[in-house]
């Protein structure tokens, strides 16, 4: 799969002057052929704190917890509903980070809504680290004027790409965040002491965050109420922010496949760090939305939901279902279809979705979910998915043709699905269903 190509007309820069500083973030939006116009222009109310958040975001982008992972990429920022949301993944794709700047953090004007890449070059990141507590900083995301023709030699153009695995990662993260439960609340002191307790080096096994009385700690074995964190050394990314936060809320999925740490920074600022269950598991390969994407919705439903969410910019799924007389299952399928195109994110604190203005391309649903594509391909040949029998409680057994062998698939309404293929044997259903299980469910359930 190819990446999406971008070109910045100029590098991002922190310009210093006697009247104050201006942080100009070069932008490029995929759905705007000439590049991005100016999304926001105004003052950061607490520029020092925002700079610490942006510096931590850059630290996440530059981190790599799996040696063979890809090179770092620039973050994306979504402007809408009076907020700026900066999002990024680690180079290994197993850590997701987001800095939210709300209305209380900004004093300026949203000139347009949109989602864009922003250039996070090294000189700009280094300049952010040098911002003092009292320095005023103006923030510009994009440019007030879109330049269609540029004089040679007067601007610097830097070619970048947004990997397709980022879109897949955004889909998986949104799916996990939307079902997470609020598990543990930590004070600033507790959070700092907890991260300081992490042993030096790389954690070789999974760890769980537990509360023993008032004291949080990490344990190698889970217990009631514990949160699976996986490789705890990844939490060192938060070392620079934890002493500045007001508190931390820890969220986790019911199945323990992802966890999120939400730092309340005060002044309308919030930082989110989400971790995959294991260090060597990137979010882009999770497939946690595949069950929901199995049954295609009418195209006009997806188009209608996209138009509505694009206009509203945020929405609560429960209220949306009630107001539009839709079942929760239908809303879940609509959200999964839009998030599979990278269009939806989820705000844990507000318990609602937010909209990213990326191109509405329904072909990405299949293109970025090869297991779903391959399952449908199996169904195109009549004898590739064969029913063996139906037992008690709707237990269905089937045979599915593999590359050179037949695989046995068992699915049921009251038990986890099973398959004899190597994907299932290696992951035991923890990274979404294999193509064989998907094909059987689509044909017989």
PDB file of C-alpha atoms in Angstrom, residues 183-443:
ATOM      1  CA  UNK A 183     -10.567   2.570  36.068  1.00  0.00           C
ATOM      2  CA  UNK A 184      -8.165   4.554  38.278  1.00  0.00           C
ATOM      3  CA  UNK A 185      -7.698   8.210  39.264  1.00  0.00           C
ATOM      4  CA  UNK A 186      -4.194   9.343  40.266  1.00  0.00           C
ATOM      5  CA  UNK A 187      -3.029  12.566  41.842  1.00  0.00           C
ATOM      6  CA  UNK A 188      -0.038  14.352  40.358  1.00  0.00           C
ATOM      7  CA  UNK A 189       2.217  13.069  43.150  1.00  0.00           C
ATOM      8  CA  UNK A 190       0.987   9.489  42.719  1.00  0.00           C
ATOM      9  CA  UNK A 191       1.521   9.623  38.954  1.00  0.00           C
ATOM     10  CA  UNK A 192       5.037  11.044  39.256  1.00  0.00           C
ATOM     11  CA  UNK A 193       6.054   8.472  41.867  1.00  0.00           C
ATOM     12  CA  UNK A 194       4.545   5.672  39.794  1.00  0.00           C
ATOM     13  CA  UNK A 195       6.577   6.501  36.676  1.00  0.00           C
ATOM     14  CA  UNK A 196       9.695   7.082  38.771  1.00  0.00           C
ATOM     15  CA  UNK A 197       9.306   3.515  40.081  1.00  0.00           C
ATOM     16  CA  UNK A 198       9.701   2.026  36.587  1.00  0.00           C
ATOM     17  CA  UNK A 199      12.981   0.076  36.470  1.00  0.00           C
ATOM     18  CA  UNK A 200      15.663   1.268  34.078  1.00  0.00           C
ATOM     19  CA  UNK A 201      15.793  -0.320  30.662  1.00  0.00           C
ATOM     20  CA  UNK A 202      13.106  -2.095  28.662  1.00  0.00           C
ATOM     21  CA  UNK A 203      10.382  -4.120  30.337  1.00  0.00           C
ATOM     22  CA  UNK A 204      10.675  -7.724  29.162  1.00  0.00           C
ATOM     23  CA  UNK A 205       7.128  -8.746  30.128  1.00  0.00           C
ATOM     24  CA  UNK A 206       3.672  -7.307  30.594  1.00  0.00           C
ATOM     25  CA  UNK A 207       2.816  -5.360  33.734  1.00  0.00           C
ATOM     26  CA  UNK A 208      -0.448  -4.362  35.365  1.00  0.00           C
ATOM     27  CA  UNK A 209      -1.276  -1.141  37.197  1.00  0.00           C
ATOM     28  CA  UNK A 210      -2.862  -1.968  40.555  1.00  0.00           C
ATOM     29  CA  UNK A 211      -4.035  -0.013  43.583  1.00  0.00           C
ATOM     30  CA  UNK A 212      -3.022  -1.359  46.991  1.00  0.00           C
ATOM     31  CA  UNK A 213      -4.777   0.969  49.368  1.00  0.00           C
ATOM     32  CA  UNK A 214      -3.931   4.515  48.313  1.00  0.00           C
ATOM     33  CA  UNK A 215      -0.701   3.514  46.587  1.00  0.00           C
ATOM     34  CA  UNK A 216      -0.562   2.612  42.873  1.00  0.00           C
ATOM     35  CA  UNK A 217       2.108   0.203  41.704  1.00  0.00           C
ATOM     36  CA  UNK A 218       2.997  -2.131  38.860  1.00  0.00           C
ATOM     37  CA  UNK A 219       2.611  -5.879  39.236  1.00  0.00           C
ATOM     38  CA  UNK A 220       3.569  -8.739  36.891  1.00  0.00           C
ATOM     39  CA  UNK A 221       0.209 -10.448  37.484  1.00  0.00           C
ATOM     40  CA  UNK A 222      -3.236  -8.973  37.025  1.00  0.00           C
ATOM     41  CA  UNK A 223      -5.929  -8.862  39.699  1.00  0.00           C
ATOM     42  CA  UNK A 224      -9.440  -7.473  40.142  1.00  0.00           C
ATOM     43  CA  UNK A 225      -9.522  -3.841  39.011  1.00  0.00           C
ATOM     44  CA  UNK A 226      -5.987  -3.965  37.583  1.00  0.00           C
ATOM     45  CA  UNK A 227      -5.144  -2.235  34.285  1.00  0.00           C
ATOM     46  CA  UNK A 228      -2.971  -4.054  31.765  1.00  0.00           C
ATOM     47  CA  UNK A 229      -0.289  -1.613  30.643  1.00  0.00           C
ATOM     48  CA  UNK A 230       2.015  -3.962  28.746  1.00  0.00           C
ATOM     49  CA  UNK A 231       5.501  -2.498  28.381  1.00  0.00           C
ATOM     50  CA  UNK A 232       5.557   0.027  31.222  1.00  0.00           C
ATOM     51  CA  UNK A 233       8.777   1.675  29.982  1.00  0.00           C
ATOM     52  CA  UNK A 234       6.640   3.433  27.365  1.00  0.00           C
ATOM     53  CA  UNK A 235       5.151   5.578  30.151  1.00  0.00           C
ATOM     54  CA  UNK A 236       8.490   7.391  30.480  1.00  0.00           C
ATOM     55  CA  UNK A 237       7.268   9.474  27.545  1.00  0.00           C
ATOM     56  CA  UNK A 238       5.154  11.335  30.122  1.00  0.00           C
ATOM     57  CA  UNK A 239       8.006  12.217  32.490  1.00  0.00           C
ATOM     58  CA  UNK A 240       8.150  15.848  31.370  1.00  0.00           C
ATOM     59  CA  UNK A 241       4.391  16.415  31.707  1.00  0.00           C
ATOM     60  CA  UNK A 242       3.418  14.556  34.870  1.00  0.00           C
ATOM     61  CA  UNK A 243       4.944  17.118  37.295  1.00  0.00           C
ATOM     62  CA  UNK A 244       2.855  19.803  35.536  1.00  0.00           C
ATOM     63  CA  UNK A 245      -0.518  18.057  35.461  1.00  0.00           C
ATOM     64  CA  UNK A 246      -3.402  18.386  37.902  1.00  0.00           C
ATOM     65  CA  UNK A 247      -4.150  14.668  37.888  1.00  0.00           C
ATOM     66  CA  UNK A 248      -4.311  11.527  35.751  1.00  0.00           C
ATOM     67  CA  UNK A 249      -7.240   9.277  34.905  1.00  0.00           C
ATOM     68  CA  UNK A 250      -6.471   5.768  33.693  1.00  0.00           C
ATOM     69  CA  UNK A 251      -8.859   4.064  31.267  1.00  0.00           C
ATOM     70  CA  UNK A 252      -8.812   0.528  29.861  1.00  0.00           C
ATOM     71  CA  UNK A 253     -10.826  -1.674  27.522  1.00  0.00           C
ATOM     72  CA  UNK A 254     -12.827  -4.479  29.171  1.00  0.00           C
ATOM     73  CA  UNK A 255     -10.717  -7.106  27.403  1.00  0.00           C
ATOM     74  CA  UNK A 256      -7.397  -5.534  28.434  1.00  0.00           C
ATOM     75  CA  UNK A 257      -6.229  -4.932  24.859  1.00  0.00           C
ATOM     76  CA  UNK A 258      -5.468  -1.215  25.302  1.00  0.00           C
ATOM     77  CA  UNK A 259      -5.098   1.389  28.043  1.00  0.00           C
ATOM     78  CA  UNK A 260      -5.077   5.186  28.066  1.00  0.00           C
ATOM     79  CA  UNK A 261      -3.637   7.770  30.461  1.00  0.00           C
ATOM     80  CA  UNK A 262      -5.413  11.133  30.385  1.00  0.00           C
ATOM     81  CA  UNK A 263      -3.506  14.051  31.915  1.00  0.00           C
ATOM     82  CA  UNK A 264      -5.548  17.074  32.999  1.00  0.00           C
ATOM     83  CA  UNK A 265      -3.106  19.927  32.416  1.00  0.00           C
ATOM     84  CA  UNK A 266      -5.390  22.788  33.447  1.00  0.00           C
ATOM     85  CA  UNK A 267      -6.204  25.905  31.481  1.00  0.00           C
ATOM     86  CA  UNK A 268      -8.147  23.987  28.851  1.00  0.00           C
ATOM     87  CA  UNK A 269      -5.290  21.627  28.006  1.00  0.00           C
ATOM     88  CA  UNK A 270      -5.335  17.826  28.111  1.00  0.00           C
ATOM     89  CA  UNK A 271      -2.860  15.156  27.028  1.00  0.00           C
ATOM     90  CA  UNK A 272      -3.805  11.582  26.138  1.00  0.00           C
ATOM     91  CA  UNK A 273      -1.400   8.652  25.845  1.00  0.00           C
ATOM     92  CA  UNK A 274      -2.856   5.320  24.675  1.00  0.00           C
ATOM     93  CA  UNK A 275      -0.836   2.101  24.720  1.00  0.00           C
ATOM     94  CA  UNK A 276      -1.320  -1.160  22.850  1.00  0.00           C
ATOM     95  CA  UNK A 277      -1.441  -4.307  24.966  1.00  0.00           C
ATOM     96  CA  UNK A 278       2.047  -5.412  23.924  1.00  0.00           C
ATOM     97  CA  UNK A 279       5.080  -3.439  22.813  1.00  0.00           C
ATOM     98  CA  UNK A 280       5.365  -5.354  19.543  1.00  0.00           C
ATOM     99  CA  UNK A 281       1.708  -4.732  18.640  1.00  0.00           C
ATOM    100  CA  UNK A 282       1.079  -1.658  16.539  1.00  0.00           C
ATOM    101  CA  UNK A 283      -2.447  -0.242  16.565  1.00  0.00           C
ATOM    102  CA  UNK A 284      -2.596  -0.481  12.765  1.00  0.00           C
ATOM    103  CA  UNK A 285      -2.827  -4.291  12.874  1.00  0.00           C
ATOM    104  CA  UNK A 286      -5.471  -4.708  15.557  1.00  0.00           C
ATOM    105  CA  UNK A 287      -8.594  -5.307  13.471  1.00  0.00           C
ATOM    106  CA  UNK A 288     -10.838  -4.542  16.448  1.00  0.00           C
ATOM    107  CA  UNK A 289     -13.496  -2.990  14.182  1.00  0.00           C
ATOM    108  CA  UNK A 290     -13.770  -5.878  11.725  1.00  0.00           C
ATOM    109  CA  UNK A 291     -16.761  -7.563  13.365  1.00  0.00           C
ATOM    110  CA  UNK A 292     -18.694  -4.297  13.161  1.00  0.00           C
ATOM    111  CA  UNK A 293     -17.687  -3.726   9.532  1.00  0.00           C
ATOM    112  CA  UNK A 294     -18.794  -7.179   8.318  1.00  0.00           C
ATOM    113  CA  UNK A 295     -22.265  -6.129   7.203  1.00  0.00           C
ATOM    114  CA  UNK A 296     -22.274  -3.292   4.688  1.00  0.00           C
ATOM    115  CA  UNK A 297     -24.570  -0.385   5.409  1.00  0.00           C
ATOM    116  CA  UNK A 298     -26.448   1.365   2.583  1.00  0.00           C
ATOM    117  CA  UNK A 299     -24.138   3.934   1.014  1.00  0.00           C
ATOM    118  CA  UNK A 300     -26.684   6.713   1.523  1.00  0.00           C
ATOM    119  CA  UNK A 301     -26.683   6.058   5.280  1.00  0.00           C
ATOM    120  CA  UNK A 302     -22.922   6.487   5.463  1.00  0.00           C
ATOM    121  CA  UNK A 303     -23.029   9.604   3.279  1.00  0.00           C
ATOM    122  CA  UNK A 304     -25.806  11.087   5.401  1.00  0.00           C
ATOM    123  CA  UNK A 305     -24.012  10.376   8.674  1.00  0.00           C
ATOM    124  CA  UNK A 306     -20.803  11.845   7.290  1.00  0.00           C
ATOM    125  CA  UNK A 307     -22.539  15.057   6.256  1.00  0.00           C
ATOM    126  CA  UNK A 308     -24.217  15.378   9.637  1.00  0.00           C
ATOM    127  CA  UNK A 309     -21.096  14.691  11.698  1.00  0.00           C
ATOM    128  CA  UNK A 310     -18.990  16.930   9.482  1.00  0.00           C
ATOM    129  CA  UNK A 311     -21.351  19.782  10.219  1.00  0.00           C
ATOM    130  CA  UNK A 312     -21.748  19.120  13.950  1.00  0.00           C
ATOM    131  CA  UNK A 313     -18.022  18.285  14.478  1.00  0.00           C
ATOM    132  CA  UNK A 314     -18.770  16.436  17.767  1.00  0.00           C
ATOM    133  CA  UNK A 315     -21.535  14.061  18.856  1.00  0.00           C
ATOM    134  CA  UNK A 316     -22.466  11.634  21.633  1.00  0.00           C
ATOM    135  CA  UNK A 317     -23.390   8.227  20.136  1.00  0.00           C
ATOM    136  CA  UNK A 318     -26.133   7.477  22.682  1.00  0.00           C
ATOM    137  CA  UNK A 319     -27.842  10.840  22.210  1.00  0.00           C
ATOM    138  CA  UNK A 320     -27.448  10.552  18.431  1.00  0.00           C
ATOM    139  CA  UNK A 321     -29.222   7.162  18.486  1.00  0.00           C
ATOM    140  CA  UNK A 322     -32.091   8.492  20.594  1.00  0.00           C
ATOM    141  CA  UNK A 323     -32.528  11.706  18.602  1.00  0.00           C
ATOM    142  CA  UNK A 324     -32.563   9.880  15.263  1.00  0.00           C
ATOM    143  CA  UNK A 325     -34.526   6.802  16.379  1.00  0.00           C
ATOM    144  CA  UNK A 326     -31.638   4.463  15.558  1.00  0.00           C
ATOM    145  CA  UNK A 327     -30.571   1.299  17.343  1.00  0.00           C
ATOM    146  CA  UNK A 328     -27.214   1.353  19.169  1.00  0.00           C
ATOM    147  CA  UNK A 329     -26.027  -1.376  16.759  1.00  0.00           C
ATOM    148  CA  UNK A 330     -26.736   0.813  13.727  1.00  0.00           C
ATOM    149  CA  UNK A 331     -24.931   3.777  15.263  1.00  0.00           C
ATOM    150  CA  UNK A 332     -21.981   1.552  16.111  1.00  0.00           C
ATOM    151  CA  UNK A 333     -21.797   0.358  12.498  1.00  0.00           C
ATOM    152  CA  UNK A 334     -22.035   3.918  11.177  1.00  0.00           C
ATOM    153  CA  UNK A 335     -19.226   5.023  13.480  1.00  0.00           C
ATOM    154  CA  UNK A 336     -17.082   2.029  12.498  1.00  0.00           C
ATOM    155  CA  UNK A 337     -17.561   2.785   8.786  1.00  0.00           C
ATOM    156  CA  UNK A 338     -16.559   6.433   9.196  1.00  0.00           C
ATOM    157  CA  UNK A 339     -13.665   5.693  11.516  1.00  0.00           C
ATOM    158  CA  UNK A 340     -12.357   3.132   9.006  1.00  0.00           C
ATOM    159  CA  UNK A 341     -11.762   6.127   6.736  1.00  0.00           C
ATOM    160  CA  UNK A 342      -9.984   7.956   9.589  1.00  0.00           C
ATOM    161  CA  UNK A 343     -12.873  10.395  10.003  1.00  0.00           C
ATOM    162  CA  UNK A 344     -13.692   9.906  13.698  1.00  0.00           C
ATOM    163  CA  UNK A 345     -11.762  10.256  16.926  1.00  0.00           C
ATOM    164  CA  UNK A 346     -12.997   9.796  20.502  1.00  0.00           C
ATOM    165  CA  UNK A 347     -12.736  12.111  23.495  1.00  0.00           C
ATOM    166  CA  UNK A 348     -12.673  10.085  26.716  1.00  0.00           C
ATOM    167  CA  UNK A 349     -13.247  13.037  29.024  1.00  0.00           C
ATOM    168  CA  UNK A 350     -16.298  14.337  27.162  1.00  0.00           C
ATOM    169  CA  UNK A 351     -17.478  10.847  26.121  1.00  0.00           C
ATOM    170  CA  UNK A 352     -18.115  11.895  22.537  1.00  0.00           C
ATOM    171  CA  UNK A 353     -16.721  11.528  19.034  1.00  0.00           C
ATOM    172  CA  UNK A 354     -15.012  14.322  17.145  1.00  0.00           C
ATOM    173  CA  UNK A 355     -14.800  14.624  13.382  1.00  0.00           C
ATOM    174  CA  UNK A 356     -11.592  14.757  11.345  1.00  0.00           C
ATOM    175  CA  UNK A 357     -11.923  16.454   7.977  1.00  0.00           C
ATOM    176  CA  UNK A 358     -10.114  13.876   5.883  1.00  0.00           C
ATOM    177  CA  UNK A 359     -11.357  12.908   2.422  1.00  0.00           C
ATOM    178  CA  UNK A 360     -14.590  10.883   2.387  1.00  0.00           C
ATOM    179  CA  UNK A 361     -13.345   7.823   0.487  1.00  0.00           C
ATOM    180  CA  UNK A 362     -15.465   4.740   1.099  1.00  0.00           C
ATOM    181  CA  UNK A 363     -12.979   2.550  -0.769  1.00  0.00           C
ATOM    182  CA  UNK A 364     -10.629   2.970   2.207  1.00  0.00           C
ATOM    183  CA  UNK A 365     -12.939   0.781   4.301  1.00  0.00           C
ATOM    184  CA  UNK A 366     -11.911  -2.222   2.221  1.00  0.00           C
ATOM    185  CA  UNK A 367      -8.471  -1.022   1.153  1.00  0.00           C
ATOM    186  CA  UNK A 368      -7.274  -0.503   4.726  1.00  0.00           C
ATOM    187  CA  UNK A 369      -8.859  -3.715   6.046  1.00  0.00           C
ATOM    188  CA  UNK A 370      -7.338  -6.534   4.000  1.00  0.00           C
ATOM    189  CA  UNK A 371      -8.855  -9.260   6.207  1.00  0.00           C
ATOM    190  CA  UNK A 372     -12.325  -7.967   5.381  1.00  0.00           C
ATOM    191  CA  UNK A 373     -11.423  -7.772   1.683  1.00  0.00           C
ATOM    192  CA  UNK A 374     -10.041 -11.323   1.703  1.00  0.00           C
ATOM    193  CA  UNK A 375     -13.110 -12.664   3.539  1.00  0.00           C
ATOM    194  CA  UNK A 376     -15.388 -11.252   0.850  1.00  0.00           C
ATOM    195  CA  UNK A 377     -13.129 -12.754  -1.811  1.00  0.00           C
ATOM    196  CA  UNK A 378     -13.577 -16.187  -0.189  1.00  0.00           C
ATOM    197  CA  UNK A 379     -17.346 -15.799  -0.443  1.00  0.00           C
ATOM    198  CA  UNK A 380     -17.157 -15.052  -4.172  1.00  0.00           C
ATOM    199  CA  UNK A 381     -16.296 -18.714  -4.839  1.00  0.00           C
ATOM    200  CA  UNK A 382     -19.176 -20.958  -3.788  1.00  0.00           C
ATOM    201  CA  UNK A 383     -17.228 -23.946  -2.503  1.00  0.00           C
ATOM    202  CA  UNK A 384     -14.553 -22.022  -0.547  1.00  0.00           C
ATOM    203  CA  UNK A 385     -16.784 -21.714   2.532  1.00  0.00           C
ATOM    204  CA  UNK A 386     -18.666 -24.918   3.343  1.00  0.00           C
ATOM    205  CA  UNK A 387     -21.096 -25.650   6.171  1.00  0.00           C
ATOM    206  CA  UNK A 388     -20.273 -28.739   8.229  1.00  0.00           C
ATOM    207  CA  UNK A 389     -23.089 -28.564  10.737  1.00  0.00           C
ATOM    208  CA  UNK A 390     -25.119 -26.499  13.197  1.00  0.00           C
ATOM    209  CA  UNK A 391     -25.247 -27.602  16.818  1.00  0.00           C
ATOM    210  CA  UNK A 392     -26.870 -26.472  20.036  1.00  0.00           C
ATOM    211  CA  UNK A 393     -27.012 -22.754  20.924  1.00  0.00           C
ATOM    212  CA  UNK A 394     -26.366 -21.781  17.315  1.00  0.00           C
ATOM    213  CA  UNK A 395     -22.891 -23.351  17.268  1.00  0.00           C
ATOM    214  CA  UNK A 396     -21.854 -23.422  13.615  1.00  0.00           C
ATOM    215  CA  UNK A 397     -18.944 -25.431  12.217  1.00  0.00           C
ATOM    216  CA  UNK A 398     -17.590 -24.779   8.734  1.00  0.00           C
ATOM    217  CA  UNK A 399     -14.662 -25.543   6.464  1.00  0.00           C
ATOM    218  CA  UNK A 400     -12.835 -22.683   4.715  1.00  0.00           C
ATOM    219  CA  UNK A 401     -10.285 -23.131   1.965  1.00  0.00           C
ATOM    220  CA  UNK A 402      -6.844 -21.728   2.768  1.00  0.00           C
ATOM    221  CA  UNK A 403      -3.815 -21.379   0.497  1.00  0.00           C
ATOM    222  CA  UNK A 404      -3.028 -25.093   0.490  1.00  0.00           C
ATOM    223  CA  UNK A 405      -5.180 -26.546   3.303  1.00  0.00           C
ATOM    224  CA  UNK A 406      -8.731 -26.446   4.603  1.00  0.00           C
ATOM    225  CA  UNK A 407      -9.291 -24.644   7.894  1.00  0.00           C
ATOM    226  CA  UNK A 408     -11.952 -25.567  10.429  1.00  0.00           C
ATOM    227  CA  UNK A 409     -13.944 -22.664  11.836  1.00  0.00           C
ATOM    228  CA  UNK A 410     -16.334 -22.793  14.783  1.00  0.00           C
ATOM    229  CA  UNK A 411     -18.532 -19.808  15.580  1.00  0.00           C
ATOM    230  CA  UNK A 412     -21.336 -19.477  18.083  1.00  0.00           C
ATOM    231  CA  UNK A 413     -23.451 -16.829  19.707  1.00  0.00           C
ATOM    232  CA  UNK A 414     -22.424 -17.812  23.236  1.00  0.00           C
ATOM    233  CA  UNK A 415     -18.763 -18.793  22.760  1.00  0.00           C
ATOM    234  CA  UNK A 416     -15.659 -17.225  21.195  1.00  0.00           C
ATOM    235  CA  UNK A 417     -15.031 -18.043  17.550  1.00  0.00           C
ATOM    236  CA  UNK A 418     -12.148 -20.395  16.723  1.00  0.00           C
ATOM    237  CA  UNK A 419     -10.127 -21.228  13.616  1.00  0.00           C
ATOM    238  CA  UNK A 420      -7.268 -23.592  12.858  1.00  0.00           C
ATOM    239  CA  UNK A 421      -5.323 -21.038  10.762  1.00  0.00           C
ATOM    240  CA  UNK A 422      -1.926 -19.715  11.892  1.00  0.00           C
ATOM    241  CA  UNK A 423      -3.262 -16.151  12.397  1.00  0.00           C
ATOM    242  CA  UNK A 424      -5.822 -17.292  14.928  1.00  0.00           C
ATOM    243  CA  UNK A 425      -3.467 -19.753  16.613  1.00  0.00           C
ATOM    244  CA  UNK A 426      -0.910 -16.965  17.083  1.00  0.00           C
ATOM    245  CA  UNK A 427      -3.316 -14.296  18.330  1.00  0.00           C
ATOM    246  CA  UNK A 428      -6.236 -16.258  19.807  1.00  0.00           C
ATOM    247  CA  UNK A 429      -8.720 -13.650  18.641  1.00  0.00           C
ATOM    248  CA  UNK A 430      -7.046 -10.795  20.529  1.00  0.00           C
ATOM    249  CA  UNK A 431      -6.346  -8.798  17.348  1.00  0.00           C
ATOM    250  CA  UNK A 432      -9.701  -9.180  15.683  1.00  0.00           C
ATOM    251  CA  UNK A 433     -11.059 -12.156  13.707  1.00  0.00           C
ATOM    252  CA  UNK A 434      -9.178 -13.839  10.885  1.00  0.00           C
ATOM    253  CA  UNK A 435     -10.544 -13.766   7.334  1.00  0.00           C
ATOM    254  CA  UNK A 436     -11.887 -17.325   7.686  1.00  0.00           C
ATOM    255  CA  UNK A 437     -14.016 -16.480  10.740  1.00  0.00           C
ATOM    256  CA  UNK A 438     -15.256 -13.329   9.022  1.00  0.00           C
ATOM    257  CA  UNK A 439     -16.267 -15.305   5.932  1.00  0.00           C
ATOM    258  CA  UNK A 440     -18.200 -17.901   7.965  1.00  0.00           C
ATOM    259  CA  UNK A 441     -20.014 -15.221   9.964  1.00  0.00           C
ATOM    260  CA  UNK A 442     -20.950 -13.307   6.818  1.00  0.00           C
ATOM    261  CA  UNK A 443     -22.342 -16.427   5.128  1.00  0.00           C
TER     262      UNK A 443
END
